[in-house]
Coordinates of C-alpha atoms and ligand atoms in Angstrom, one line a residue:
Chain A
X1 CA 24.1 14.3 8.4
X2 CA 23.8 12.3 11.6
X3 CA 20.0 12.8 12.0
X4 CA 19.2 11.5 8.5
X5 CA 21.5 8.7 8.9
X6 CA 20.1 7.4 12.1
X7 CA 16.7 7.6 10.9
X8 CA 17.2 6.0 7.7
X9 CA 16.3 2.8 6.0
X10 CA 13.0 2.1 7.9
X11 CA 9.9 1.4 6.3
X12 CA 7.7 4.0 7.8
X13 CA 7.1 6.1 4.6
X14 CA 5.8 2.9 3.0
X15 CA 3.7 2.0 5.8
X16 CA 2.4 5.5 5.9
X17 CA 1.4 5.4 2.2
X18 CA -0.1 2.1 2.6
X19 CA -2.3 3.4 5.4
X20 CA -3.4 6.3 3.3
X21 CA -4.2 4.1 0.6
X22 CA -6.2 1.4 2.8
X23 CA -8.0 4.0 4.7
X24 CA -8.7 6.1 1.7
X25 CA -10.2 3.0 -0.1
X26 CA -12.2 2.1 2.9
X27 CA -13.7 5.4 3.2
X28 CA -14.6 5.6 -0.4
X29 CA -16.1 2.1 -0.3
X30 CA -18.0 3.4 2.9
X31 CA -19.3 6.7 1.0
X32 CA -20.6 5.0 -2.2
X33 CA -22.4 2.2 -0.1
X34 CA -23.7 5.0 2.2
X35 CA -25.0 7.0 -0.8
X36 CA -26.6 3.7 -2.2
X37 CA -28.2 2.8 1.3
X38 CA -29.4 6.5 1.3
X39 CA -31.0 6.1 -2.0
X40 CA -33.2 3.5 -1.2
X41 CA -35.7 6.4 -0.3
X42 CA -36.0 6.6 -4.0
X43 CA -37.6 3.1 -4.1
X44 CA -39.8 3.9 -1.0
X45 CA -39.7 5.1 2.8
X46 CA -40.6 1.7 3.7
X47 CA -37.6 0.2 2.0
X48 CA -35.3 2.9 3.6
X49 CA -36.7 2.1 7.1
X50 CA -36.3 -1.8 6.6
X51 CA -32.9 -1.2 5.6
X52 CA -32.0 1.0 8.5
X53 CA -33.8 -1.3 11.1
X54 CA -32.0 -4.1 9.6
X55 CA -28.6 -2.3 10.2
X56 CA -30.0 -1.3 13.7
X57 CA -30.8 -4.7 14.9
X58 CA -28.0 -6.4 13.9
X59 CA -25.8 -3.9 15.6
X60 CA -24.3 -3.0 12.1
X61 CA -24.5 0.9 12.7
X62 CA -23.1 0.7 16.3
X63 CA -20.1 -0.9 14.9
X64 CA -19.9 0.9 11.6
X65 CA -20.0 4.5 12.8
X66 CA -17.4 4.5 15.4
X67 CA -15.2 2.5 13.0
X68 CA -15.4 4.8 10.2
X69 CA -15.0 7.9 12.4
X70 CA -11.8 6.4 13.6
X71 CA -10.6 5.5 10.0
X72 CA -11.5 9.0 8.9
X73 CA -9.5 10.4 11.6
X74 CA -6.6 8.4 10.6
X75 CA -6.9 9.2 7.1
X76 CA -7.0 12.8 7.9
X77 CA -3.8 12.7 9.8
X78 CA -1.8 10.2 7.4
X79 CA -3.1 11.9 4.2
X80 CA -2.7 15.3 5.8
X81 CA 1.0 14.8 6.2
X82 CA 1.4 15.7 2.3
X83 CA -0.1 19.1 3.1
X84 CA 2.4 21.8 3.6
X85 CA 2.4 23.2 6.9
X86 CA 4.8 26.1 6.5
X87 CA 3.3 29.1 5.2
X88 CA 6.0 29.7 2.5
X89 CA 5.6 26.3 1.3
X90 CA 1.8 26.9 1.0
X91 CA 2.7 30.1 -0.9
X92 CA 5.0 28.0 -3.1
X93 CA 2.3 25.4 -3.9
X94 CA -0.5 28.1 -4.6
X95 CA 1.9 29.9 -6.9
X96 CA 3.0 26.8 -8.6
X97 CA -0.6 25.7 -9.2
X98 CA -1.6 29.1 -10.6
X99 CA 1.6 29.1 -12.8
X100 CA 1.5 25.6 -14.0
X101 CA -2.3 25.9 -14.8
X102 CA -2.3 21.9 -14.7
X103 CA -5.8 20.2 -14.2
X104 CA -4.3 17.4 -11.8
X105 CA -2.4 19.8 -9.7
X106 CA -5.4 21.9 -9.2
X107 CA -7.4 19.1 -8.3
X108 CA -5.0 18.0 -5.7
X109 CA -5.1 21.5 -4.2
X110 CA -8.4 21.0 -3.9
X111 CA -8.3 17.6 -2.5
X112 CA -6.6 19.2 0.5
X113 CA -9.3 21.8 1.1
X114 CA -12.0 19.8 0.6
X115 CA -10.4 17.2 3.0
X116 CA -10.2 19.7 5.8
X117 CA -14.0 20.8 5.0
X118 CA -15.0 17.1 5.4
X119 CA -13.5 16.8 8.6
X120 CA -15.6 19.6 10.0
X121 CA -18.9 18.9 7.8
X122 CA -19.0 15.2 8.5
X123 CA -18.3 15.6 12.0
X124 CA -21.4 17.8 12.2
X125 CA -23.4 15.3 10.0
X126 CA -22.4 12.6 12.4
X127 CA -23.5 14.5 15.5
X128 CA -26.8 15.4 13.9
X129 CA -27.4 11.8 13.1
X130 CA -26.2 10.3 16.5
X131 CA -28.3 12.9 18.3
X132 CA -31.2 12.4 16.3
X133 CA -31.2 8.5 16.6
X134 CA -32.8 6.0 15.4
X135 CA -32.2 6.6 11.6
X136 CA -35.7 6.5 9.6
X137 CA -37.2 8.2 6.8
X138 CA -39.3 10.7 8.9
X139 CA -36.0 11.8 10.9
X140 CA -34.0 12.1 8.0
X141 CA -36.7 14.2 6.2
X142 CA -36.8 16.5 8.8
X143 CA -33.2 16.9 9.0
X144 CA -33.0 17.2 5.2
X145 CA -35.6 19.9 5.4
X146 CA -33.8 21.9 8.0
X147 CA -30.4 21.5 6.6
X148 CA -30.7 20.9 3.0
X149 CA -28.1 23.3 2.3
X150 CA -25.6 21.9 4.6
X151 CA -26.2 18.6 2.9
X152 CA -25.8 20.2 -0.5
X153 CA -22.3 21.4 0.3
X154 CA -21.4 18.2 2.0
X155 CA -22.6 16.1 -1.0
X156 CA -20.3 17.8 -3.3
X157 CA -17.5 18.3 -1.2
X158 CA -17.6 14.6 -0.2
X159 CA -18.0 13.0 -3.7
X160 CA -15.5 15.4 -5.1
X161 CA -12.8 14.2 -2.7
X162 CA -13.8 10.5 -2.8
X163 CA -13.8 10.8 -6.7
X164 CA -10.3 12.4 -7.3
X165 CA -8.9 10.6 -4.3
X166 CA -9.5 7.3 -5.7
X167 CA -8.6 8.3 -9.1
X168 CA -5.3 9.5 -7.7
X169 CA -4.6 6.4 -5.8
X170 CA -5.1 4.2 -9.0
X171 CA -2.8 6.6 -10.9
X172 CA -0.1 6.1 -8.2
X173 CA -0.4 2.4 -7.6
X174 CA -2.0 1.1 -10.9
X175 CA -1.2 -0.4 -14.0
X176 CA -3.6 1.4 -16.2
X177 CA -3.2 4.6 -18.0
X178 CA -4.6 7.8 -16.3
X179 CA -7.5 8.6 -19.0
X180 CA -9.9 5.6 -18.7
X181 CA -9.4 5.7 -14.8
X182 CA -10.4 9.3 -14.8
X183 CA -13.5 8.6 -17.0
X184 CA -14.6 5.7 -14.7
X185 CA -14.0 8.0 -11.4
X186 CA -16.0 10.8 -12.9
X187 CA -18.7 8.6 -14.0
X188 CA -19.4 6.9 -10.6
X189 CA -19.1 10.5 -9.0
X190 CA -21.6 11.8 -11.3
X191 CA -23.9 8.8 -10.7
X192 CA -23.6 9.2 -6.9
X193 CA -24.2 13.0 -6.9
X194 CA -27.0 12.5 -9.1
X195 CA -28.6 9.7 -6.7
X196 CA -27.7 12.0 -3.6
X197 CA -29.6 15.0 -5.3
X198 CA -32.6 12.7 -6.1
X199 CA -32.5 11.5 -2.5
X200 CA -32.4 14.9 -1.1
X201 CA -35.4 15.8 -3.2
X202 CA -37.3 12.8 -1.8
X203 CA -36.6 13.6 1.6
X204 CA -37.6 17.0 1.4
X205 CA -40.9 16.2 -0.4
X206 CA -41.5 13.6 2.2
X207 CA -41.0 16.2 5.3
X208 CA -43.1 18.7 3.2
X209 CA -45.8 16.4 3.1
X210 CA -45.8 15.5 6.6
Chain B
X1 CA 0.0 33.0 -39.2
X2 CA 3.0 35.3 -40.5
X3 CA 2.7 39.0 -39.7
X4 CA 2.1 38.6 -36.2
X5 CA 4.0 40.9 -33.8
X6 CA 5.0 38.7 -30.5
X7 CA 5.5 40.2 -27.2
X8 CA 7.9 38.5 -24.8
X9 CA 8.0 39.1 -21.2
X10 CA 11.0 37.8 -19.8
X11 CA 12.1 37.2 -16.3
X12 CA 15.3 39.2 -15.7
X13 CA 17.6 38.7 -12.5
X14 CA 21.5 38.0 -12.3
X15 CA 22.5 36.5 -8.9
X16 CA 25.8 38.2 -9.4
X17 CA 24.0 41.6 -9.2
X18 CA 21.9 41.0 -6.3
X19 CA 21.4 44.9 -6.0
X20 CA 19.0 44.8 -9.1
X21 CA 15.7 43.4 -8.1
X22 CA 14.2 40.6 -10.4
X23 CA 12.0 42.4 -13.0
X24 CA 10.1 41.4 -16.1
X25 CA 11.4 43.0 -19.5
X26 CA 9.2 43.2 -22.5
X27 CA 10.5 42.6 -26.1
X28 CA 8.8 43.0 -29.3
X29 CA 9.5 40.8 -32.2
X30 CA 8.0 39.9 -35.6
X31 CA 7.1 36.2 -35.8
X32 CA 8.7 34.2 -38.7
X33 CA 7.5 31.1 -40.3
X34 CA 8.7 28.0 -38.3
X35 CA 10.1 30.1 -35.4
X36 CA 10.6 28.5 -32.0
X37 CA 11.2 30.0 -28.7
X38 CA 14.9 29.2 -29.0
X39 CA 15.2 31.1 -32.4
X40 CA 13.3 34.0 -31.1
X41 CA 15.5 34.4 -28.1
X42 CA 18.6 34.4 -30.2
X43 CA 17.0 37.0 -32.4
X44 CA 16.3 39.1 -29.2
X45 CA 19.8 38.6 -28.0
X46 CA 21.4 39.4 -31.2
X47 CA 19.3 42.5 -32.3
X48 CA 18.0 43.8 -29.1
X49 CA 19.7 42.9 -25.9
X50 CA 23.0 41.2 -25.7
X51 CA 23.0 40.9 -22.0
X52 CA 20.0 38.4 -22.1
X53 CA 21.0 35.2 -20.5
X54 CA 19.7 31.5 -21.6
X55 CA 21.1 28.0 -22.5
X56 CA 21.0 26.0 -25.5
X57 CA 23.3 23.6 -27.0
X58 CA 21.6 21.2 -29.6
X59 CA 18.6 23.2 -30.6
X60 CA 17.1 19.6 -31.6
X61 CA 15.7 18.3 -28.4
X62 CA 18.5 16.3 -27.6
X63 CA 20.8 17.9 -24.8
X64 CA 17.9 19.1 -22.5
X65 CA 19.7 22.3 -21.6
X66 CA 17.1 25.0 -23.2
X67 CA 14.2 23.8 -20.5
X68 CA 12.2 27.1 -19.4
X69 CA 8.8 27.9 -18.2
X70 CA 7.0 29.1 -21.4
X71 CA 3.5 30.4 -20.4
X72 CA 3.3 28.6 -17.3
X73 CA 4.5 25.1 -18.6
X74 CA 8.0 23.9 -18.3
X75 CA 8.8 23.2 -22.0
X76 CA 12.0 22.9 -24.2
X77 CA 12.6 26.2 -26.0
X78 CA 14.0 24.6 -29.1
X79 CA 11.0 22.4 -29.4
X80 CA 8.2 24.8 -29.0
X81 CA 7.0 26.8 -31.9
X82 CA 5.8 30.2 -31.4
X83 CA 2.8 29.5 -33.6
X84 CA 1.4 27.1 -31.1
X85 CA 1.4 30.1 -28.8
X86 CA -0.8 33.1 -28.2
X87 CA 1.1 36.5 -29.3
X88 CA 1.9 37.2 -25.8
X89 CA 4.7 35.0 -24.3
X90 CA 5.8 34.8 -20.8
X91 CA 9.2 33.2 -20.1
X92 CA 10.5 32.2 -16.5
X93 CA 13.4 30.2 -15.7
X94 CA 12.8 26.8 -14.3
X95 CA 12.1 26.6 -10.8
X96 CA 13.8 24.2 -8.1
X97 CA 17.2 24.3 -10.0
X98 CA 19.8 27.0 -9.1
X99 CA 19.5 30.1 -11.4
X100 CA 22.5 31.1 -13.4
X101 CA 20.9 34.4 -14.6
X102 CA 17.6 35.4 -16.6
X103 CA 16.5 32.1 -18.1
X104 CA 19.6 30.0 -17.4
X105 CA 19.3 27.4 -14.6
X106 CA 21.9 25.0 -13.6
X107 CA 20.3 21.3 -14.1
X108 CA 23.7 19.7 -14.1
X109 CA 24.5 19.7 -10.5
X110 CA 21.1 18.3 -9.6
X111 CA 21.2 15.8 -12.1
X112 CA 24.9 14.7 -11.0
X113 CA 23.5 14.3 -7.3
X114 CA 20.5 12.1 -9.0
X115 CA 23.0 10.1 -10.8
X116 CA 25.2 9.5 -7.7
X117 CA 22.3 8.9 -5.4
X118 CA 20.6 6.3 -7.7
X119 CA 24.2 4.8 -8.5
X120 CA 23.4 5.1 -12.2
X121 CA 25.7 2.6 -13.4
X122 CA 25.1 -1.2 -13.8
X123 CA 26.3 -3.1 -10.7
X124 CA 27.8 -6.3 -11.7
X125 CA 30.5 -8.6 -10.3
X126 CA 31.2 -10.0 -13.6
X127 CA 34.6 -9.1 -15.5
X128 CA 34.0 -8.5 -19.0
X129 CA 36.0 -10.5 -21.4
X130 CA 36.9 -8.3 -24.6
X131 CA 37.4 -11.6 -26.7
X132 CA 33.8 -13.1 -26.3
X133 CA 30.8 -11.8 -27.8
X134 CA 28.5 -9.7 -25.9
X135 CA 25.8 -11.5 -24.2
X136 CA 22.4 -11.0 -25.9
X137 CA 19.4 -9.2 -24.5
X138 CA 15.9 -9.9 -24.9
X139 CA 14.4 -7.6 -27.3
X140 CA 11.3 -6.4 -24.9
X141 CA 13.9 -5.9 -22.1
X142 CA 16.1 -3.9 -24.3
X143 CA 13.1 -1.7 -25.6
X144 CA 12.0 -1.2 -21.8
X145 CA 15.5 0.0 -21.0
X146 CA 15.8 2.3 -23.8
X147 CA 12.4 3.9 -23.2
X148 CA 13.5 5.0 -19.8
X149 CA 16.9 5.9 -21.3
X150 CA 15.3 8.4 -23.6
X151 CA 15.3 11.1 -20.8
X152 CA 17.2 14.0 -21.9
X153 CA 17.6 15.4 -18.1
X154 CA 15.8 18.6 -19.2
X155 CA 14.4 19.0 -15.7
X156 CA 10.7 19.8 -16.9
X157 CA 9.4 17.1 -14.7
X158 CA 11.1 18.4 -11.8
X159 CA 10.3 22.0 -12.2
X160 CA 6.4 21.0 -12.9
X161 CA 6.3 18.7 -9.8
X162 CA 4.7 20.5 -6.6
X163 CA 6.6 18.0 -4.5
X164 CA 9.9 18.7 -5.9
X165 CA 9.3 22.5 -5.3
X166 CA 8.8 22.4 -1.6
X167 CA 10.9 19.0 -1.0
X168 CA 14.5 19.5 -1.8
X169 CA 15.7 15.8 -1.3
X170 CA 12.7 14.4 -3.6
X171 CA 14.3 12.7 -6.5
X172 CA 11.5 13.4 -8.6
X173 CA 10.1 11.6 -11.7
X174 CA 13.4 11.6 -13.6
X175 CA 15.0 9.9 -10.6
X176 CA 12.5 7.4 -10.1
X177 CA 12.4 6.8 -13.7
X178 CA 16.2 6.2 -13.6
X179 CA 16.0 3.6 -10.9
X180 CA 13.1 1.9 -13.0
X181 CA 15.7 1.8 -15.7
X182 CA 18.2 -0.2 -13.7
X183 CA 15.5 -2.3 -12.0
X184 CA 14.6 -4.1 -15.3
X185 CA 18.2 -4.4 -16.6
X186 CA 19.1 -8.1 -16.0
X187 CA 22.8 -7.1 -15.9
X188 CA 22.3 -5.1 -12.8
X189 CA 22.6 -7.2 -9.7
X190 CA 21.4 -5.0 -7.0
X191 CA 18.9 -6.7 -5.0
X192 CA 15.2 -5.2 -4.4
X193 CA 16.4 -4.2 -0.9
X194 CA 19.1 -2.2 -2.2
X195 CA 16.8 -0.3 -4.2
X196 CA 14.7 0.1 -1.4
X197 CA 17.5 2.1 0.3
X198 CA 17.6 4.5 -2.6
X199 CA 13.9 5.0 -3.4
X200 CA 11.9 3.4 -0.6
X201 CA 11.3 6.4 1.3
X202 CA 9.7 9.7 0.6
X203 CA 12.8 11.1 -1.0
X204 CA 11.8 8.5 -3.7
X205 CA 8.7 6.4 -4.6
X206 CA 6.7 7.4 -1.8
X207 CA 7.2 11.2 -1.9
X208 CA 5.3 11.3 -5.1
X209 CA 1.8 12.6 -4.6
X210 CA 0.7 11.4 -8.2
X211 CA -0.1 15.0 -9.5
X212 CA 1.0 13.8 -12.9
X213 CA 2.7 17.4 -13.7
X214 CA 5.7 15.2 -14.7
X215 CA 4.0 12.9 -17.0
X216 CA 2.0 15.9 -18.6
X217 CA 5.3 17.9 -19.1
X218 CA 7.9 15.6 -20.2
X219 CA 8.8 17.0 -23.7
X220 CA 10.2 13.2 -24.5
X221 CA 6.7 11.8 -23.6
X222 CA 8.2 9.3 -21.2
X223 CA 5.7 7.0 -19.7
X224 CA 6.3 8.6 -15.9
X225 CA 3.1 7.5 -14.7
X226 CA 4.0 3.9 -15.5
X227 CA 7.4 4.2 -14.2
X228 CA 6.4 5.7 -11.0
X229 CA 3.7 3.2 -10.3
X230 CA 6.0 0.4 -11.4
X231 CA 8.6 1.3 -8.8
X232 CA 6.0 2.1 -6.1
X233 CA 4.5 -1.6 -6.5
X234 CA 8.1 -3.0 -6.5
X235 CA 9.0 -1.3 -3.3
X236 CA 5.7 -2.1 -1.6
X237 CA 6.2 -5.6 -2.6
X238 CA 9.6 -5.6 -1.1
X239 CA 8.7 -3.6 2.0
X240 CA 5.9 -6.0 2.7
X241 CA 8.3 -9.0 2.5
X242 CA 7.4 -10.5 -0.7
X243 CA 10.2 -12.4 -2.0
X244 CA 10.8 -12.3 -5.6
X245 CA 12.1 -15.3 -7.4
X246 CA 15.5 -15.1 -8.0
X247 CA 16.2 -13.6 -11.5
X248 CA 18.0 -15.8 -13.5
X249 CA 21.3 -14.3 -14.8
X250 CA 22.6 -15.4 -17.9
Ligands
SF4_301 S1 3.3 12.4 -10.2 FE1 4.8 12.6 -8.5 S2 6.6 12.9 -9.4 FE2 5.3 13.5 -11.1 S3 4.8 15.7 -10.5 FE3 3.5 14.4 -9.4 S4 4.5 14.1 -7.4 FE4 5.8 14.9 -8.9
SF4_302 S1 11.9 12.5 -17.5 FE1 11.3 13.7 -19.3 S2 10.8 15.7 -18.2 FE2 12.1 14.5 -16.9 S3 14.2 15.1 -17.3 FE3 13.6 13.5 -18.3 S4 13.1 14.1 -20.4 FE4 13.1 15.9 -19.0
FES303 S1 18.7 23.2 -27.3 FE1 19.2 21.2 -26.7 S2 17.2 20.5 -25.9 FE2 16.9 22.2 -26.7

């Protein structure tokens, strides 16, 4: 087949896979750091404010936010190439997942769904934050009070995608068996979700008190 | 365990009679001790329905021809005991492969393509001399090769793989495992570049999405996760220009 012959033997599939890996790792790293930063509210609002002012005065926020947005979009396009676009293929995958009833296959299906959800939800989140600049405990508390249901969804969807995403990358590239990787990924995810929930409660209380 | 009445729901379709649409047929059978799906199917064919089509040869998990979808999972009929299953058993032929009829599929054509595509033979420029002793191989290497060679070409890993279900050209875990087998073989003189030609694309190592349905469903329990990751890393290292030290060929 001419079209296959003419386009063969290039490294684009490798590069795409590596970009998927690198952008994914970056985003997971960012998300987990982000959640750790957010949970400084658990220590005290002052701590939270000091941290966000620090990030602001050294322009880290101004650099990091656009950068992460670009990486996230890149990741969406590159990792999204796996998602079947033809309706028949989607039906095959759906039926296949139902028939097989296999844990890792299901998590992958939801990986694709959460990925698309995150695109929308994270965009709203960034918009909310940027239009409500600067980041400080009071602003965040107001936001959390008004949109706690939105953030609840984003927290779970985001952590799910990150947790299973990093698990799958380790499985695909790694030298370790799956079970322990799975435990570690799940443990971190649970810790982050608990921190996130606790931070949400702290914010809502803060807002309610004001 | 005995005295169970098993209900089989079996997919029926004969591509040579396309006027009869695919349908599910129900059979009832009394369970016996040590019964496998293979035994049950033979009893059904002998006592109830001689038109039922399915494959088997060795009935001992060696030939790989009896793989089918048993209650949703691709498995070997001869290796699956009915007492590990509920009383209701649903049987489908393997997806991906060409349907011969009912539960029988043609895995041979597919695996022949795999062997040709991966050039599954030792590529060597040496001419063997029948008079001298064979060269010795390191035991660890021999074991590694043997581990990959245990594949019986049943096709369970292909049928279970979501990628293989939608991408015809994807070599699947069996194909990538095959390449891994030759990569570790010191007698094979192919360079990483030549392997990259075969599996350095989405048809091979980079088409895999890491769903591990292959790893979970291989009846021979091959270490497919490790094999896939091994080939992926090798191919990435080559693609990024990392030069391996030339292997010393004894
Ligand atoms: S790990 Fe790769 S080869 Fe195995 S089932 Fe998943 S996509 Fe297919
Ligand atoms: S790797 Fe396992 S599941 Fe795949 S064909 Fe070989 S024996 Fe069957
Ligand atoms: S009949 Fe040979 S593997 Fe089952």
